[in-house]
Short mmCIF file of C-alpha atoms and ligand atoms in Angstrom, two decimals:
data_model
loop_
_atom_site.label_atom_id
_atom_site.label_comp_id
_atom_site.label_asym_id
_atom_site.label_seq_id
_atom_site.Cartn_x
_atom_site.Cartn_y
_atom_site.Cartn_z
CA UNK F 1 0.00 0.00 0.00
CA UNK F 2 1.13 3.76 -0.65
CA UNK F 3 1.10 6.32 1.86
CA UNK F 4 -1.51 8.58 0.33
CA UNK F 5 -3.94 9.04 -2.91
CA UNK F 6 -1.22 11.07 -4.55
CA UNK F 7 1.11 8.77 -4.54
CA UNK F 8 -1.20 6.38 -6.66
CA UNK F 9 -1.46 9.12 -9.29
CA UNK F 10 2.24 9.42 -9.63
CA UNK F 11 1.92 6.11 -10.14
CA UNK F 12 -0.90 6.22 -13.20
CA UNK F 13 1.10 8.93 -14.95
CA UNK F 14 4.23 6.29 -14.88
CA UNK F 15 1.80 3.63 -16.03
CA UNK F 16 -0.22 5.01 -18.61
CA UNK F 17 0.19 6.74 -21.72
CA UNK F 18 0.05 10.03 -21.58
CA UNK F 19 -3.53 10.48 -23.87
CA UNK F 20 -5.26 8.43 -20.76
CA UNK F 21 -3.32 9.99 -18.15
CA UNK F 22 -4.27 13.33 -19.44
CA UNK F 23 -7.87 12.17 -19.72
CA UNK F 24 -7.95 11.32 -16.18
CA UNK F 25 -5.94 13.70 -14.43
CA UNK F 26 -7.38 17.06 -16.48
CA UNK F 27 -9.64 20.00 -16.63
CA UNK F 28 -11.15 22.01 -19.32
CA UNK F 29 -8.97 25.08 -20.56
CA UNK F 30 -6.83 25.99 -18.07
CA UNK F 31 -7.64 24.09 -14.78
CA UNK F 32 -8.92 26.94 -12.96
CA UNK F 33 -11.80 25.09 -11.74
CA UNK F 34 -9.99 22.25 -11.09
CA UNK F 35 -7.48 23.49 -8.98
CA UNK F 36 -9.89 25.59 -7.20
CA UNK F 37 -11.87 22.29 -6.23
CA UNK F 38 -8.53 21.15 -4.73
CA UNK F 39 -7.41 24.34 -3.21
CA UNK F 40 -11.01 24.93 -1.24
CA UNK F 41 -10.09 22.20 1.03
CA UNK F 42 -6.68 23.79 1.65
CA UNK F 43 -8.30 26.99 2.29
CA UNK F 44 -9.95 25.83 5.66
CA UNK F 45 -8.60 24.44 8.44
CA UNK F 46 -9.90 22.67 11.66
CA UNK F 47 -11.04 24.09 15.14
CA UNK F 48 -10.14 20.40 16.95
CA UNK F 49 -11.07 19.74 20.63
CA UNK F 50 -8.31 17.85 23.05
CA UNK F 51 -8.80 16.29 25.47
CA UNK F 52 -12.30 14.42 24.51
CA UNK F 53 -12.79 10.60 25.26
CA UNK F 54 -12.16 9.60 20.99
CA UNK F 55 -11.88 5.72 22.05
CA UNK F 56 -14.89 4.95 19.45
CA UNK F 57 -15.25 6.55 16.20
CA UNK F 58 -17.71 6.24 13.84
CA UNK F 59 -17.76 6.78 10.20
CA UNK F 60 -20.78 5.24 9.25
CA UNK F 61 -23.83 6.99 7.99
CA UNK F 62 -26.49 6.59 5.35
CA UNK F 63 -27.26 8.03 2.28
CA UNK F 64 -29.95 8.22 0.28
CA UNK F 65 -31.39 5.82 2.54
CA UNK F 66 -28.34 3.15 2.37
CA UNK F 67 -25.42 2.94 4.38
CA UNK F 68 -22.52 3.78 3.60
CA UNK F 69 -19.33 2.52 5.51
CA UNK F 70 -18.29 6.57 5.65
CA UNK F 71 -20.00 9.86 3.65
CA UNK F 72 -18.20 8.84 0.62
CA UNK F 73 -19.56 7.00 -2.89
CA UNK F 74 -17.39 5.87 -6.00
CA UNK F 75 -18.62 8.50 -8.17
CA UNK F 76 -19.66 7.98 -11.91
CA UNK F 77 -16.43 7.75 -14.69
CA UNK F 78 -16.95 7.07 -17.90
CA UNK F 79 -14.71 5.55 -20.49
CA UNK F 80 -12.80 3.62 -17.22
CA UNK F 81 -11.48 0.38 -19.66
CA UNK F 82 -8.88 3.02 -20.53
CA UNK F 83 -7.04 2.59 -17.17
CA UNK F 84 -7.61 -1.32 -16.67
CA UNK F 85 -9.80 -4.18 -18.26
CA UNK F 86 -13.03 -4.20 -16.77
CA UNK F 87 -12.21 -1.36 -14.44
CA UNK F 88 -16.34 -0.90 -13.47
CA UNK F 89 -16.90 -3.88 -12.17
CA UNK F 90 -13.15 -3.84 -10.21
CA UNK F 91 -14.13 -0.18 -8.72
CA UNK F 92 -17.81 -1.64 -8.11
CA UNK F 93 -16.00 -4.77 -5.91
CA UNK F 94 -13.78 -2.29 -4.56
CA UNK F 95 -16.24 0.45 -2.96
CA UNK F 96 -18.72 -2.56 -1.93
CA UNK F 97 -15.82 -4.06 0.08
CA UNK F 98 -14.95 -0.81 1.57
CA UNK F 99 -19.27 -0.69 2.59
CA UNK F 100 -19.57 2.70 -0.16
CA UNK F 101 -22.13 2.81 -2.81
CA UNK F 102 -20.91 2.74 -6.32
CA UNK F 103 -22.55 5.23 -9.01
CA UNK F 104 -21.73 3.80 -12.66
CA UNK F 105 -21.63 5.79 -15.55
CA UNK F 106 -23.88 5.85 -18.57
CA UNK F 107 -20.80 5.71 -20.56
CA UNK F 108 -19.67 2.49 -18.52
CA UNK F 109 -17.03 -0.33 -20.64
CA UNK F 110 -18.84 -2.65 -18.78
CA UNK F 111 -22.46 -3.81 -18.70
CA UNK F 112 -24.13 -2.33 -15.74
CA UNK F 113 -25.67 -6.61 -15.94
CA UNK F 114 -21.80 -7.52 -15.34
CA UNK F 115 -21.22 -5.01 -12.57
CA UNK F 116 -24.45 -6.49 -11.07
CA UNK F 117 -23.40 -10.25 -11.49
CA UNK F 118 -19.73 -8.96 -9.84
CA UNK F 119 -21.51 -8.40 -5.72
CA UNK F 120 -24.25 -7.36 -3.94
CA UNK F 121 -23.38 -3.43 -2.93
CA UNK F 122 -25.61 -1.06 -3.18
CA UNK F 123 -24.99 0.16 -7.08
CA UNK F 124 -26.72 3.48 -8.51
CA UNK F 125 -26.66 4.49 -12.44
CA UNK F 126 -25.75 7.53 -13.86
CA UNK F 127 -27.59 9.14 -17.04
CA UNK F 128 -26.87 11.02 -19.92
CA UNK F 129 -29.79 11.82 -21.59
CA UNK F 130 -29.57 11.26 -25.61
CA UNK F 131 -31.73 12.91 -27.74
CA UNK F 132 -33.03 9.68 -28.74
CA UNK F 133 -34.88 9.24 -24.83
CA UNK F 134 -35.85 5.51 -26.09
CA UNK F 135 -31.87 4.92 -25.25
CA UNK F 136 -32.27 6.64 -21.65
CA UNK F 137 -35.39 4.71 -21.21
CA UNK F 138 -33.81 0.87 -22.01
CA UNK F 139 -31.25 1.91 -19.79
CA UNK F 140 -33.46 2.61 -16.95
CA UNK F 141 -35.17 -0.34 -17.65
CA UNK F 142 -32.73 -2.95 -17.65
CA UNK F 143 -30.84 -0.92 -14.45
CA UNK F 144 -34.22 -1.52 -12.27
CA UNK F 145 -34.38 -5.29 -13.22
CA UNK F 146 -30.62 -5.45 -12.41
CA UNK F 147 -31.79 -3.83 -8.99
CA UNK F 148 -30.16 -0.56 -9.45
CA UNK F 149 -31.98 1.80 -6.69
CA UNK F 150 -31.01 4.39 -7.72
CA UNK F 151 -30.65 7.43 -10.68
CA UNK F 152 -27.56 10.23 -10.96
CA UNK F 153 -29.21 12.70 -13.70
CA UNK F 154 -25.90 14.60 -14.85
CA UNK F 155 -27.00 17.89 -15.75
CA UNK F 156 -23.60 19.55 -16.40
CA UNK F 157 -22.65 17.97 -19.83
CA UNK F 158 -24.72 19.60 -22.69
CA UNK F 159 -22.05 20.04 -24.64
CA UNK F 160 -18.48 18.40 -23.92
CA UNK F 161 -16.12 20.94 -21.93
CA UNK F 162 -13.30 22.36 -23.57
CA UNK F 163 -10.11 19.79 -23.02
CA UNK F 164 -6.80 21.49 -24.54
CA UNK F 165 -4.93 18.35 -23.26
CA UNK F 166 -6.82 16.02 -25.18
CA UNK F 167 -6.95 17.94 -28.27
CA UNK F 168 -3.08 18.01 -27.83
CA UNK F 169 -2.74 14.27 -27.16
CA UNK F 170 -4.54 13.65 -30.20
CA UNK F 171 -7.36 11.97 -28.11
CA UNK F 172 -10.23 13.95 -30.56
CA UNK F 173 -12.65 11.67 -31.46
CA UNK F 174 -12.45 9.95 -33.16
CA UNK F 175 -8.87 9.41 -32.41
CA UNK F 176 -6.50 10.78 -35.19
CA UNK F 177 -3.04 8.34 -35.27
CA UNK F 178 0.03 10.53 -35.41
CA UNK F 179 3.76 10.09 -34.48
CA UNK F 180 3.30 11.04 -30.93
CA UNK F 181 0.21 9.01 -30.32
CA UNK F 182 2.75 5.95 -31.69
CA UNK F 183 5.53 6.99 -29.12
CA UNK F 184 3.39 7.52 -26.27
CA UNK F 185 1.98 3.88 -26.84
CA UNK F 186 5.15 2.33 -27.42
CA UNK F 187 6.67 3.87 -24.38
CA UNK F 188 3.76 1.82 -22.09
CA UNK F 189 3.73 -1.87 -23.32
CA UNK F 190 2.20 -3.27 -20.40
CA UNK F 191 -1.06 -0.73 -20.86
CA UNK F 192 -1.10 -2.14 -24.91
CA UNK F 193 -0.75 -5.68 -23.65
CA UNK F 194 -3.69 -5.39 -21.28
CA UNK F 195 -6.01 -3.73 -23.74
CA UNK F 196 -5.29 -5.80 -26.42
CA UNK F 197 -6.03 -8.99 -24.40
CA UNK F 198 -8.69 -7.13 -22.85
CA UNK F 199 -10.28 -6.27 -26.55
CA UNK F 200 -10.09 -2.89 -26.12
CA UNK F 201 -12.78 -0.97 -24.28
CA UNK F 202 -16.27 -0.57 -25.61
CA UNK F 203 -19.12 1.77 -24.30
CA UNK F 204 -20.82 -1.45 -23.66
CA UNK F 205 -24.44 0.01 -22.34
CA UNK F 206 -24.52 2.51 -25.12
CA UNK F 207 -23.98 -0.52 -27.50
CA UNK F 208 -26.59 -2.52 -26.20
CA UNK F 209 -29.53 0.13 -25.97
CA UNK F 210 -28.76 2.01 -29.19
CA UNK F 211 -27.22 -0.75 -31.41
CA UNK F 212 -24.00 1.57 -31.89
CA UNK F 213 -20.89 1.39 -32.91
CA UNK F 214 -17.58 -0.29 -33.83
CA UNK F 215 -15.18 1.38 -31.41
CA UNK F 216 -15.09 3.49 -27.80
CA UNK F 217 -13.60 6.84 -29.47
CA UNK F 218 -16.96 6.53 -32.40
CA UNK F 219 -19.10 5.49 -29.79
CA UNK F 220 -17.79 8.18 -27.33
CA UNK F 221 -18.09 10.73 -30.15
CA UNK F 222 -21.41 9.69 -30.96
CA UNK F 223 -22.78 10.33 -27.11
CA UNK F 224 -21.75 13.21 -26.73
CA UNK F 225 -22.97 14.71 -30.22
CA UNK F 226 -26.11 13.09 -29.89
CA UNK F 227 -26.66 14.79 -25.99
CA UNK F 228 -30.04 16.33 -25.53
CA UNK F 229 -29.29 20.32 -25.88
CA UNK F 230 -33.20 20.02 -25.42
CA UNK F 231 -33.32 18.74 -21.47
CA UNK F 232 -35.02 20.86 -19.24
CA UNK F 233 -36.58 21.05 -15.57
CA UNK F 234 -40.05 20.06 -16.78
CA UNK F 235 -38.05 16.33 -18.36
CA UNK F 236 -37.47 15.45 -14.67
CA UNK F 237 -41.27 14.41 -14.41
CA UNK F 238 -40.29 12.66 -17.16
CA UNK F 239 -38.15 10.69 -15.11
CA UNK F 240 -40.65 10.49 -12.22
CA UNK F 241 -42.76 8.72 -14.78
CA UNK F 242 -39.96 6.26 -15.99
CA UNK F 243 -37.98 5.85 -12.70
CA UNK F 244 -39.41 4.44 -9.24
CA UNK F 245 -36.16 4.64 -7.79
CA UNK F 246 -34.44 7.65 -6.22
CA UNK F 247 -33.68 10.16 -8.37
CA UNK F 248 -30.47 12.97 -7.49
CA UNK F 249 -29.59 15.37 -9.99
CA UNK F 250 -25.62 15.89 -10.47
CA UNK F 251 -23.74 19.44 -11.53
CA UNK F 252 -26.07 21.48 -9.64
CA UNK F 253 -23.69 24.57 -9.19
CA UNK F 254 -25.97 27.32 -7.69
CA UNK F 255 -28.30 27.76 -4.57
CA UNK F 256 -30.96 28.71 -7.04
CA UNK F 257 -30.52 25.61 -9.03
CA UNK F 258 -30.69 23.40 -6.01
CA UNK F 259 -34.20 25.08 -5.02
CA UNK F 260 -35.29 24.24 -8.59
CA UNK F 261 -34.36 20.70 -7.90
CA UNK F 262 -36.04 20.87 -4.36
CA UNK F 263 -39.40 22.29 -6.36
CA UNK F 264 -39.21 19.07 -8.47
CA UNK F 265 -39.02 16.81 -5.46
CA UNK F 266 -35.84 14.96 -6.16
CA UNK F 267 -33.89 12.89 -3.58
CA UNK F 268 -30.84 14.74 -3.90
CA UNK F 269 -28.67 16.91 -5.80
CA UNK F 270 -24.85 16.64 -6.25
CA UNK F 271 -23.01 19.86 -6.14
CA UNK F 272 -19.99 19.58 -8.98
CA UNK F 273 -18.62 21.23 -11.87
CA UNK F 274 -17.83 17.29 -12.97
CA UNK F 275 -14.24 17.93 -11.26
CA UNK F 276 -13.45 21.13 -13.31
CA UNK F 277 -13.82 19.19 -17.09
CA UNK F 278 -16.84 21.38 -17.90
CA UNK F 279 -17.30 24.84 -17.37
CA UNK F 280 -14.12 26.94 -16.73
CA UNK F 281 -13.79 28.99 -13.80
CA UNK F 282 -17.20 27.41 -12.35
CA UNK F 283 -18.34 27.86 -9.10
CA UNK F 284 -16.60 25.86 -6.63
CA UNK F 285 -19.03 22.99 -5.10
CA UNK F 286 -17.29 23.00 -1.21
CA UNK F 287 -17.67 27.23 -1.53
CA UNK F 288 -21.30 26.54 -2.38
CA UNK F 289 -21.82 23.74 -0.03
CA UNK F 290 -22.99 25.37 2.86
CA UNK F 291 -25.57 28.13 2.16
CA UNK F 292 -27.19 24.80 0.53
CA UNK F 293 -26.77 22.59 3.06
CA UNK F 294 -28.30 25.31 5.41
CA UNK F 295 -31.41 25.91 3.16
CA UNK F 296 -32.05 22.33 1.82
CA UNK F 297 -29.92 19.61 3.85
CA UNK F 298 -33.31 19.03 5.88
CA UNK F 299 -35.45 18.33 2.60
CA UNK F 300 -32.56 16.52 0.48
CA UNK F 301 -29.47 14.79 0.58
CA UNK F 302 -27.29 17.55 -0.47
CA UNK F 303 -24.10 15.57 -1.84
CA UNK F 304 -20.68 16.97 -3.06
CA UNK F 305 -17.72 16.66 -5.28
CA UNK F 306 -14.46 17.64 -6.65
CA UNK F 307 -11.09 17.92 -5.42
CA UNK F 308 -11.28 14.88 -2.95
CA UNK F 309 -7.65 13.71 -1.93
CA UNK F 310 -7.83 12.85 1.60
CA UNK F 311 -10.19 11.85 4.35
CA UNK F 312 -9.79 15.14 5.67
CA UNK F 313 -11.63 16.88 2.94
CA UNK F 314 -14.48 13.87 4.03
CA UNK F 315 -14.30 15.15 6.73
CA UNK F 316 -14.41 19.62 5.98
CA UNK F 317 -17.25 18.59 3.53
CA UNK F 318 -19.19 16.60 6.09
CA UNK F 319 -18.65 19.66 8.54
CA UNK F 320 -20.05 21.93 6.28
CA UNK F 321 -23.38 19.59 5.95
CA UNK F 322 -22.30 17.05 2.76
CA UNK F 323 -24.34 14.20 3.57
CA UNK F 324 -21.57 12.81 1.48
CA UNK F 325 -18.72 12.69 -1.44
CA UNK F 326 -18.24 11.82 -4.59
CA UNK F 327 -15.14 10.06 -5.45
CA UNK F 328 -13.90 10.39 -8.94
CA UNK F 329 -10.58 10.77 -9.50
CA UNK F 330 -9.32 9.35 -6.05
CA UNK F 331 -10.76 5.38 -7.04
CA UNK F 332 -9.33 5.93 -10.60
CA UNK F 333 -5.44 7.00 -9.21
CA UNK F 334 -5.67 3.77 -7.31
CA UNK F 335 -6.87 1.25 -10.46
CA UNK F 336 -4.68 2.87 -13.04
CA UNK F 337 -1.67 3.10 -10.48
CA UNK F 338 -2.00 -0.46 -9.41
CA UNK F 339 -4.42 -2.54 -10.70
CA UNK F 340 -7.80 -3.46 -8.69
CA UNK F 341 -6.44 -4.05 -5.72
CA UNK F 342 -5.38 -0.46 -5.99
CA UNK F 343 -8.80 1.14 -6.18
CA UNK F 344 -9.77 -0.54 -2.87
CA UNK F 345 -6.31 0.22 -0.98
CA UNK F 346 -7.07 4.30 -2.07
CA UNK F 347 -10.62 3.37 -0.18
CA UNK F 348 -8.93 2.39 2.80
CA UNK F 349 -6.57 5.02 2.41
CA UNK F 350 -9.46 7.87 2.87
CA UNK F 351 -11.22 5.49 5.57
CA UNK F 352 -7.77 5.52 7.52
CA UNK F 353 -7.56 9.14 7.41
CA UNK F 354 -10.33 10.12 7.87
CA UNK F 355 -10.71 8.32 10.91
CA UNK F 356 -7.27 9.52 12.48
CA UNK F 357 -8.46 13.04 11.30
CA UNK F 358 -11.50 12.79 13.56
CA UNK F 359 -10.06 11.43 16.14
CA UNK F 360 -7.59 14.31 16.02
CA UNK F 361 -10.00 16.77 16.10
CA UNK F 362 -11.38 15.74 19.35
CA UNK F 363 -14.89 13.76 17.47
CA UNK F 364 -16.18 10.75 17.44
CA UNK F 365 -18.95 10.58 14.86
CA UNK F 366 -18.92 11.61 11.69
CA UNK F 367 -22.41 12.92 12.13
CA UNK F 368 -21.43 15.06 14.89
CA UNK F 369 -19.33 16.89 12.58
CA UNK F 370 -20.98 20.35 12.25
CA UNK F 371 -19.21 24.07 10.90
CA UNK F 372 -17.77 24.61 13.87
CA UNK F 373 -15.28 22.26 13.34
CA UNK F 374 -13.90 24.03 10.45
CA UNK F 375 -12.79 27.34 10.14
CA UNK F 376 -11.13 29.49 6.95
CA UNK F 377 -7.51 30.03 7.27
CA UNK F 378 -6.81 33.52 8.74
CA UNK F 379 -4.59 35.20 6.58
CA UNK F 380 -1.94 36.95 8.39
CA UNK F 381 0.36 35.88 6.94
CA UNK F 382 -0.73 36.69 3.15
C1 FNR V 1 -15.86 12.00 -14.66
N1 FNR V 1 -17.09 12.49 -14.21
C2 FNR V 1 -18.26 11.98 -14.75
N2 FNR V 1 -19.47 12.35 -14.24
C3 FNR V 1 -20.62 11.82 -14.73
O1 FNR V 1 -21.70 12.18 -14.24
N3 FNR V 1 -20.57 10.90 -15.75
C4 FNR V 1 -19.40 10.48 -16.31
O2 FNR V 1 -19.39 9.64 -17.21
C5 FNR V 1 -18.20 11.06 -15.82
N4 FNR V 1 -16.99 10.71 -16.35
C6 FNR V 1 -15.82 11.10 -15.75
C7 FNR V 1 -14.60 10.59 -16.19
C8 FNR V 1 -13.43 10.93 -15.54
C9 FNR V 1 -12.13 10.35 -16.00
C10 FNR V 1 -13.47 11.81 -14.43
C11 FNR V 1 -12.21 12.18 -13.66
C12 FNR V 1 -14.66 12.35 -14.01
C13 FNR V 1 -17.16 13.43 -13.08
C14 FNR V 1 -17.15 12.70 -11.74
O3 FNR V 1 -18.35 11.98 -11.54
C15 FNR V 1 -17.01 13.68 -10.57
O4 FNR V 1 -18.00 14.67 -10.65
C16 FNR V 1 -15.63 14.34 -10.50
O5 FNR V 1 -14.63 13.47 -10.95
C17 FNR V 1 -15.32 14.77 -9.08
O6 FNR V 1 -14.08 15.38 -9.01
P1 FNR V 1 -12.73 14.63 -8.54
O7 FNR V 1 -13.06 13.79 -7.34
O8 FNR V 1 -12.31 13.80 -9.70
O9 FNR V 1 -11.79 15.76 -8.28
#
């Protein structure tokens, strides 16, 4: 095991090439949201207690109505057979070992069936509505057989966000060969091996409800061309009609959007800019977080994510009234750095400190954790 998330994703830059590293590790234009979700956490620090009895500590809580080994959830990644063969269903064994939901994307490589058949966690899908809804439909279809409970409407993607590094890498779709594209893949054999004897990824849902494609990068291209531009507030009774699951809408950014979402009677809203790929220079989710939390965390589960590295930003969300995190990157450092067993030792890794970070601040359960245990940084010294 590695002493921290970061030091898996020094590990997936060594290991992969440099177009899926890149499409891992980036933002849109020029990372200002990004590094903003990252800084935020940096920004505050805690107001701990000594001297408190911190012999038991509890992480667990529920969310959504399940429980959840800690306020965290593998968050939805799409396009994860870059970083390993049947990466979804690894990352869904991982976070059910760890006790943590898993949220898998509509633009899975593996069949959301498969990641069923692979354990008995509590799994949620994600959706990208097409403008053909027939496709959204058979996918909430066959993810209520499979006893999926619940539905992730991302609302942030309408168009694809602006990604300089993968125009640079040559990872346009569909993907262009060129000399660099050769060297970069000849420089990581081991990554070529696995895909070839894994047969390459495939948007495998996509293929099966819209009878697509030949490869990922066509299929890719084709979901995100075909995205609804058309989706409004008014589609989510839509979804009330098709869905009797849960339903939380993902990429709210705004207090205002997340009364819109409470007017529509959803189950809960995640507050992202999809880890700074979208919109640049977006409002920063943990910045956000509270004034929503304060209004709505009574009515909804008011979720978070971006920028999660350590337990102790589990811990400054849940502080500042996250019911829970999203995981994104964090899982995907751990499979790309190291295989599956990687994406569950990152798990730990956040479970470990986020536990030593309570205890440290003098608390003992996680639901305890209110704003006064944070603070911002005073800046005397700026
Ligand atoms: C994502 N994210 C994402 N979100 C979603 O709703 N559907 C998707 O298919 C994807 N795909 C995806 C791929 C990759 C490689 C990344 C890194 C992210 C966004 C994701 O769910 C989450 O909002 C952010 O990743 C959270 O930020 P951190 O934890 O990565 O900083």
């Amino acid at each position: 095991m590695l002493p921290s998330v970061m030091d898996y994703r020094a590990q997936a830059r060594k290991r992969l090439p440099r177009l899926a590293f890149d499409y891992l590790d980036g933002g849109a234009e020029d990372g200002a949201s990004l590094r903003r979700n990252v800084a935020a956490f940096g920004a505050l620090e805690f107001v701990p207690e000594v001297l408190a009895d911190v012999t038991d500590c509890q992480l667990q809580t529920t969310v959504l109505g399940a429980a959840a080994a800690m306020p965290a959830i593998v968050g939805p990644t799409g396009l994860n057979g870059l970083f390993w063969p049947d990466a979804d269903v690894h990352l869904a064994r991982a976070a059910h070992r760890a006790g943590l939901p898993f949220v898998l994307s509509t633009a899975s490589t593996s069949l959301l069936e498969e990641v069923r058949a692979a354990g008995a966690g509590e799994l949620w899908l994600q959706l990208y509505v097409q403008r053909d809804r027939r496709i959204a439909e058979h996918l909430m279809d066959r993810a209520w057989s499979s006893g999926y409970t619940a539905l992730f409407l991302t609302v942030d993607v309408p168009v694809h966000g602006n990604r300089d590094h993968d125009k640079r890498n040559g990872f346009q779709l569909p993907l262009r060969p060129s000399g660099r594209l050769l060297l970069d893949l000849a420089a990581h054999p081991g990554w070529c091996w696995r895909m070839l004897r894994g047969g390459g990824p495939q948007l495998k849902n996509l293929a099966v409800s819209s009878n697509a494609r030949e490869n990922i990068t066509e299929q890719a291209s084709a979901l995100s061309r075909q995205m609804d531009l058309a989706l409004t507030w008014d589609d989510i009774d839509w979804l009330r009609r098709r869905w009797r699951g849960r339903i939380v809408i993902k990429g709210i950014q705004t207090l205002a959007d997340a009364r819109r979402a409470k007017a529509r009677g959803v189950d809960g809203i995640v507050l992202s800019n999809h880890g700074g790929r979208q919109l640049e220079c977006a409002p920063c989710p943990l910045e956000v977080l509270p004034e929503v939390a304060a209004e709505l965390g009574q009515s909804l589960d008011v979720l978070v994510d971006g920028g999660v590295r350590r337990g102790s930003d589990i811990a400054k969300a849940a502080a500042l009234g996250a019911r829970a995190v999203l995981l994104g990157r964090a899982p995907l450092y751990g499979l790309a750095g190291r295989g599956p067993g990687g994406a569950g030792e990152v798990l730990a890794i956040l479970r470990a400190e986020l536990e030593n970070t309570l205890r440290l601040l003098g608390r003992t359960r996680i639901g305890a954790l209110d704003a006064t245990a944070v603070r911002r940084r005073r800046a005397i010294f700026d």
